[in-house]
């Protein structure tokens, strides 16, 4: 979760280290030490839990930047701080990714399925769809890749020289073999949208995969989101189901864009959230109010969730809850009420060495002051994730439960009976930047 409001203000703070360098400082070992010093000082200054950083850390004992960062993290709650490059950070938050371009999830019967596919990725261009079963990978049965409660398919790094072979079972029972490579591609955050009619109600169903902004658009926003909202407005929906079950988070700018469209007009101008930095930076704490946009006037939102729903996904649930009915169907969300902004812009050493430090730097509270949900949000109604069903299939237990709730005001026992806690979700296989945007 990347915050917007702080950054313009912070840019005016003089925090930069000296930009001058001597010839000795150009030596790789000297640069390496200087970057470690910059990481150490930046963490002590900006890290949300800086008061819990262990004392006596010797930076010379660490042979990598990530090792040093890990030694300073409050790992009891922090699974999210990471180091990358400024370019990779910016690319990720505007949807530029590399790999095969699909997700995986365990089905109700413990088989492994494709959970989503990005349209412009290698898998998307090869025609892959949610609901295809992954039977084998690189000549081995999928079962041989079982790791703990989940799967490690060992697909290699996201570089253009990597190719993998998959045996896939289609919904009609036929099997196909596909060999695809990895490449860079542009993701699509809106995986599916449609209008479902229930009695006299026009129900919008929106599968939203990640909070990413459109590259080159100012102010920061998502054109995909804008188009989706226009689609629902044109249909004059009276109910909305937002499917966030594999959405690991992303940009607070885009989360605000969505919330400003969903908030009822009567609450325009009211408090959306407050954010808090560490104690030494409390003078930079600020709040954000709703600025109603568009013509949607909804009394409630239904959210379909999973353990893969994190960060900005949880933010919109938390911030809307004080003002409208929020119904959560599926399973417990991940539990990430904290966020980050990149620190290289405040430290010349990091910037000059192409190192982006992205630690947890703030927590966000809703209008009721709710900010401590590290255990995630619990669903009002448990329902299984039948990943063998494609998007919009009304036999998917989570979508079916939502539609039943809208029609009858309750959810039948079959929804709960379909639920199985696998103790694993795809998000658990990733670290760093990819934990927020997990895909293979």
mmCIF file of C-alpha atoms in Angstrom, residues 68-274:
data_model
loop_
_atom_site.group_PDB
_atom_site.id
_atom_site.type_symbol
_atom_site.label_atom_id
_atom_site.label_comp_id
_atom_site.label_asym_id
_atom_site.label_seq_id
_atom_site.Cartn_x
_atom_site.Cartn_y
_atom_site.Cartn_z
ATOM 1 C CA UNK A 68 20.577 -5.748 6.824
ATOM 2 C CA UNK A 69 16.968 -4.722 6.286
ATOM 3 C CA UNK A 70 15.724 -8.029 7.627
ATOM 4 C CA UNK A 71 17.796 -7.629 10.790
ATOM 5 C CA UNK A 72 16.069 -4.297 11.474
ATOM 6 C CA UNK A 73 12.476 -5.376 10.755
ATOM 7 C CA UNK A 74 9.863 -6.003 13.412
ATOM 8 C CA UNK A 75 9.060 -9.390 11.949
ATOM 9 C CA UNK A 76 6.262 -10.114 14.418
ATOM 10 C CA UNK A 77 4.053 -7.815 12.311
ATOM 11 C CA UNK A 78 6.154 -6.805 9.316
ATOM 12 C CA UNK A 79 6.136 -9.160 6.324
ATOM 13 C CA UNK A 80 6.188 -6.315 3.842
ATOM 14 C CA UNK A 81 9.291 -4.079 4.000
ATOM 15 C CA UNK A 82 11.578 -4.605 1.010
ATOM 16 C CA UNK A 83 14.354 -3.271 -1.204
ATOM 17 C CA UNK A 84 14.085 -2.899 -4.972
ATOM 18 C CA UNK A 85 15.056 -0.259 -7.543
ATOM 19 C CA UNK A 86 13.183 3.004 -8.239
ATOM 20 C CA UNK A 87 12.427 1.823 -11.767
ATOM 21 C CA UNK A 88 10.977 -1.516 -10.663
ATOM 22 C CA UNK A 89 8.933 0.182 -7.953
ATOM 23 C CA UNK A 90 7.373 2.654 -10.373
ATOM 24 C CA UNK A 91 6.781 -0.014 -13.014
ATOM 25 C CA UNK A 92 4.954 -2.253 -10.562
ATOM 26 C CA UNK A 93 2.579 0.458 -9.398
ATOM 27 C CA UNK A 94 1.618 1.230 -13.004
ATOM 28 C CA UNK A 95 1.026 -2.405 -13.911
ATOM 29 C CA UNK A 96 4.217 -3.276 -15.779
ATOM 30 C CA UNK A 97 5.166 -6.793 -14.784
ATOM 31 C CA UNK A 98 7.238 -9.724 -16.000
ATOM 32 C CA UNK A 99 6.564 -13.448 -16.010
ATOM 33 C CA UNK A 100 3.963 -15.831 -17.416
ATOM 34 C CA UNK A 101 1.075 -13.698 -16.153
ATOM 35 C CA UNK A 102 -1.235 -16.008 -14.212
ATOM 36 C CA UNK A 103 -2.206 -16.895 -10.654
ATOM 37 C CA UNK A 104 -2.905 -20.215 -8.950
ATOM 38 C CA UNK A 105 -5.245 -21.376 -6.199
ATOM 39 C CA UNK A 106 -6.225 -24.658 -4.604
ATOM 40 C CA UNK A 107 -9.725 -25.849 -5.497
ATOM 41 C CA UNK A 108 -12.366 -27.250 -3.203
ATOM 42 C CA UNK A 109 -11.072 -30.773 -3.893
ATOM 43 C CA UNK A 110 -7.397 -29.844 -3.322
ATOM 44 C CA UNK A 111 -6.515 -29.779 -7.012
ATOM 45 C CA UNK A 112 -4.549 -26.829 -8.397
ATOM 46 C CA UNK A 113 -6.152 -24.389 -10.828
ATOM 47 C CA UNK A 114 -5.381 -21.221 -12.742
ATOM 48 C CA UNK A 115 -7.031 -18.539 -10.610
ATOM 49 C CA UNK A 116 -6.647 -15.533 -12.916
ATOM 50 C CA UNK A 117 -4.868 -14.508 -16.114
ATOM 51 C CA UNK A 118 -3.678 -11.106 -17.342
ATOM 52 C CA UNK A 119 -4.888 -10.417 -20.876
ATOM 53 C CA UNK A 120 -1.606 -9.198 -22.377
ATOM 54 C CA UNK A 121 0.667 -11.685 -20.615
ATOM 55 C CA UNK A 122 2.112 -14.798 -22.302
ATOM 56 C CA UNK A 123 -0.553 -16.942 -20.617
ATOM 57 C CA UNK A 124 -3.292 -14.518 -21.605
ATOM 58 C CA UNK A 125 -2.186 -14.385 -25.231
ATOM 59 C CA UNK A 126 -2.080 -18.195 -25.227
ATOM 60 C CA UNK A 127 -5.754 -18.227 -24.242
ATOM 61 C CA UNK A 128 -5.481 -19.438 -20.641
ATOM 62 C CA UNK A 129 -8.524 -18.936 -18.428
ATOM 63 C CA UNK A 130 -9.494 -19.133 -14.798
ATOM 64 C CA UNK A 131 -10.810 -22.610 -14.076
ATOM 65 C CA UNK A 132 -8.198 -24.572 -16.040
ATOM 66 C CA UNK A 133 -6.610 -27.253 -13.880
ATOM 67 C CA UNK A 134 -2.811 -27.463 -13.791
ATOM 68 C CA UNK A 135 -2.099 -31.193 -14.098
ATOM 69 C CA UNK A 136 1.665 -31.129 -14.676
ATOM 70 C CA UNK A 137 4.634 -28.795 -14.936
ATOM 71 C CA UNK A 138 7.871 -29.521 -16.806
ATOM 72 C CA UNK A 139 7.284 -33.246 -17.057
ATOM 73 C CA UNK A 140 6.279 -33.766 -13.442
ATOM 74 C CA UNK A 141 2.792 -34.148 -11.949
ATOM 75 C CA UNK A 142 1.558 -31.100 -10.066
ATOM 76 C CA UNK A 143 1.325 -33.132 -6.863
ATOM 77 C CA UNK A 144 5.131 -33.418 -6.817
ATOM 78 C CA UNK A 145 5.359 -29.650 -6.327
ATOM 79 C CA UNK A 146 3.417 -29.732 -3.091
ATOM 80 C CA UNK A 147 5.226 -27.667 -0.435
ATOM 81 C CA UNK A 148 3.721 -27.532 3.035
ATOM 82 C CA UNK A 149 0.097 -26.494 2.687
ATOM 83 C CA UNK A 150 0.673 -25.005 -0.761
ATOM 84 C CA UNK A 151 2.591 -25.380 -3.996
ATOM 85 C CA UNK A 152 5.993 -24.276 -5.264
ATOM 86 C CA UNK A 153 5.964 -24.796 -9.028
ATOM 87 C CA UNK A 154 9.654 -23.866 -9.406
ATOM 88 C CA UNK A 155 9.072 -21.728 -12.490
ATOM 89 C CA UNK A 156 12.364 -19.845 -12.325
ATOM 90 C CA UNK A 157 13.156 -16.113 -12.427
ATOM 91 C CA UNK A 158 11.067 -13.639 -14.405
ATOM 92 C CA UNK A 159 13.531 -13.267 -17.266
ATOM 93 C CA UNK A 160 13.000 -13.658 -21.001
ATOM 94 C CA UNK A 161 15.172 -16.787 -21.275
ATOM 95 C CA UNK A 162 12.833 -18.836 -19.059
ATOM 96 C CA UNK A 163 10.236 -21.173 -20.550
ATOM 97 C CA UNK A 164 8.016 -23.711 -18.807
ATOM 98 C CA UNK A 165 5.775 -26.523 -20.043
ATOM 99 C CA UNK A 166 2.313 -27.048 -18.542
ATOM 100 C CA UNK A 167 -0.246 -29.802 -18.883
ATOM 101 C CA UNK A 168 -3.682 -28.254 -18.419
ATOM 102 C CA UNK A 169 -7.094 -29.892 -18.068
ATOM 103 C CA UNK A 170 -9.931 -27.840 -19.526
ATOM 104 C CA UNK A 171 -13.459 -27.682 -18.080
ATOM 105 C CA UNK A 172 -14.660 -30.179 -20.727
ATOM 106 C CA UNK A 173 -12.169 -32.757 -19.426
ATOM 107 C CA UNK A 174 -9.730 -32.577 -22.330
ATOM 108 C CA UNK A 175 -6.013 -32.028 -21.726
ATOM 109 C CA UNK A 176 -3.639 -29.735 -23.583
ATOM 110 C CA UNK A 177 0.104 -29.127 -23.295
ATOM 111 C CA UNK A 178 1.414 -25.595 -23.507
ATOM 112 C CA UNK A 179 5.000 -24.303 -23.457
ATOM 113 C CA UNK A 180 5.186 -20.573 -22.772
ATOM 114 C CA UNK A 181 7.980 -18.164 -21.976
ATOM 115 C CA UNK A 182 8.285 -15.225 -19.662
ATOM 116 C CA UNK A 183 8.258 -11.654 -20.846
ATOM 117 C CA UNK A 184 7.349 -8.145 -19.763
ATOM 118 C CA UNK A 185 3.707 -7.202 -20.177
ATOM 119 C CA UNK A 186 1.077 -4.696 -19.066
ATOM 120 C CA UNK A 187 -1.353 -6.048 -16.500
ATOM 121 C CA UNK A 188 -5.071 -5.391 -16.400
ATOM 122 C CA UNK A 189 -6.479 -4.753 -12.937
ATOM 123 C CA UNK A 190 -10.106 -5.263 -13.945
ATOM 124 C CA UNK A 191 -10.370 -9.001 -14.580
ATOM 125 C CA UNK A 192 -14.120 -9.086 -15.117
ATOM 126 C CA UNK A 193 -17.202 -6.896 -14.884
ATOM 127 C CA UNK A 194 -20.837 -7.602 -15.646
ATOM 128 C CA UNK A 195 -24.401 -6.763 -14.717
ATOM 129 C CA UNK A 196 -26.501 -9.471 -13.056
ATOM 130 C CA UNK A 197 -30.230 -8.959 -12.756
ATOM 131 C CA UNK A 198 -31.889 -10.162 -9.557
ATOM 132 C CA UNK A 199 -35.626 -9.546 -9.478
ATOM 133 C CA UNK A 200 -35.754 -5.830 -10.281
ATOM 134 C CA UNK A 201 -32.229 -5.098 -9.122
ATOM 135 C CA UNK A 202 -29.311 -4.321 -11.384
ATOM 136 C CA UNK A 203 -26.312 -5.844 -9.596
ATOM 137 C CA UNK A 204 -22.785 -4.923 -10.613
ATOM 138 C CA UNK A 205 -20.149 -7.634 -10.300
ATOM 139 C CA UNK A 206 -16.573 -6.318 -10.401
ATOM 140 C CA UNK A 207 -13.478 -8.539 -10.176
ATOM 141 C CA UNK A 208 -10.660 -6.190 -9.226
ATOM 142 C CA UNK A 209 -7.145 -7.585 -9.022
ATOM 143 C CA UNK A 210 -4.765 -4.791 -7.963
ATOM 144 C CA UNK A 211 -4.787 -1.079 -7.190
ATOM 145 C CA UNK A 212 -2.523 0.156 -9.980
ATOM 146 C CA UNK A 213 -2.441 3.566 -11.601
ATOM 147 C CA UNK A 214 -2.391 4.205 -15.341
ATOM 148 C CA UNK A 215 1.084 5.171 -16.515
ATOM 149 C CA UNK A 216 1.496 8.773 -17.584
ATOM 150 C CA UNK A 217 -1.846 10.001 -16.242
ATOM 151 C CA UNK A 218 -1.890 13.042 -13.943
ATOM 152 C CA UNK A 219 -3.207 13.285 -11.288
ATOM 153 C CA UNK A 220 -2.524 9.676 -10.377
ATOM 154 C CA UNK A 221 -5.525 7.474 -11.105
ATOM 155 C CA UNK A 222 -6.589 4.320 -12.932
ATOM 156 C CA UNK A 223 -8.326 4.728 -16.281
ATOM 157 C CA UNK A 224 -9.440 1.084 -15.951
ATOM 158 C CA UNK A 225 -11.209 1.962 -12.722
ATOM 159 C CA UNK A 226 -12.728 5.039 -14.326
ATOM 160 C CA UNK A 227 -14.095 2.926 -17.184
ATOM 161 C CA UNK A 228 -15.459 0.257 -14.835
ATOM 162 C CA UNK A 229 -17.248 2.832 -12.704
ATOM 163 C CA UNK A 230 -18.737 4.407 -15.832
ATOM 164 C CA UNK A 231 -19.958 0.942 -16.897
ATOM 165 C CA UNK A 232 -21.775 0.471 -13.584
ATOM 166 C CA UNK A 233 -23.164 3.995 -13.619
ATOM 167 C CA UNK A 234 -24.563 3.540 -17.111
ATOM 168 C CA UNK A 235 -26.290 0.337 -16.003
ATOM 169 C CA UNK A 236 -27.790 2.235 -13.052
ATOM 170 C CA UNK A 237 -26.836 -0.466 -10.588
ATOM 171 C CA UNK A 238 -28.457 -0.519 -7.166
ATOM 172 C CA UNK A 239 -26.086 -3.116 -5.689
ATOM 173 C CA UNK A 240 -22.373 -3.848 -6.144
ATOM 174 C CA UNK A 241 -20.291 -6.952 -5.480
ATOM 175 C CA UNK A 242 -16.528 -6.290 -5.523
ATOM 176 C CA UNK A 243 -14.390 -9.411 -5.818
ATOM 177 C CA UNK A 244 -11.019 -8.804 -4.143
ATOM 178 C CA UNK A 245 -10.092 -12.392 -3.438
ATOM 179 C CA UNK A 246 -6.603 -12.216 -5.062
ATOM 180 C CA UNK A 247 -5.985 -8.474 -4.629
ATOM 181 C CA UNK A 248 -2.799 -7.892 -2.621
ATOM 182 C CA UNK A 249 -3.055 -4.085 -2.626
ATOM 183 C CA UNK A 250 -1.304 -1.256 -4.413
ATOM 184 C CA UNK A 251 -1.784 2.482 -4.705
ATOM 185 C CA UNK A 252 -3.680 4.497 -2.088
ATOM 186 C CA UNK A 253 -4.377 7.040 -4.849
ATOM 187 C CA UNK A 254 -6.423 4.447 -6.717
ATOM 188 C CA UNK A 255 -8.091 3.225 -3.525
ATOM 189 C CA UNK A 256 -9.200 6.815 -2.900
ATOM 190 C CA UNK A 257 -10.448 7.053 -6.481
ATOM 191 C CA UNK A 258 -12.672 4.017 -5.895
ATOM 192 C CA UNK A 259 -13.874 5.110 -2.457
ATOM 193 C CA UNK A 260 -14.778 8.594 -3.666
ATOM 194 C CA UNK A 261 -17.017 7.006 -6.293
ATOM 195 C CA UNK A 262 -18.631 4.505 -3.908
ATOM 196 C CA UNK A 263 -19.287 6.760 -0.919
ATOM 197 C CA UNK A 264 -22.915 7.968 -0.746
ATOM 198 C CA UNK A 265 -23.239 11.660 -1.581
ATOM 199 C CA UNK A 266 -24.587 12.426 1.879
ATOM 200 C CA UNK A 267 -21.122 11.698 3.282
ATOM 201 C CA UNK A 268 -19.203 13.952 0.891
ATOM 202 C CA UNK A 269 -16.520 15.862 2.794
ATOM 203 C CA UNK A 270 -16.465 13.542 5.794
ATOM 204 C CA UNK A 271 -13.297 11.898 7.094
ATOM 205 C CA UNK A 272 -12.007 9.042 4.965
ATOM 206 C CA UNK A 273 -8.897 8.167 7.006
ATOM 207 C CA UNK A 274 -6.064 9.471 9.105
#
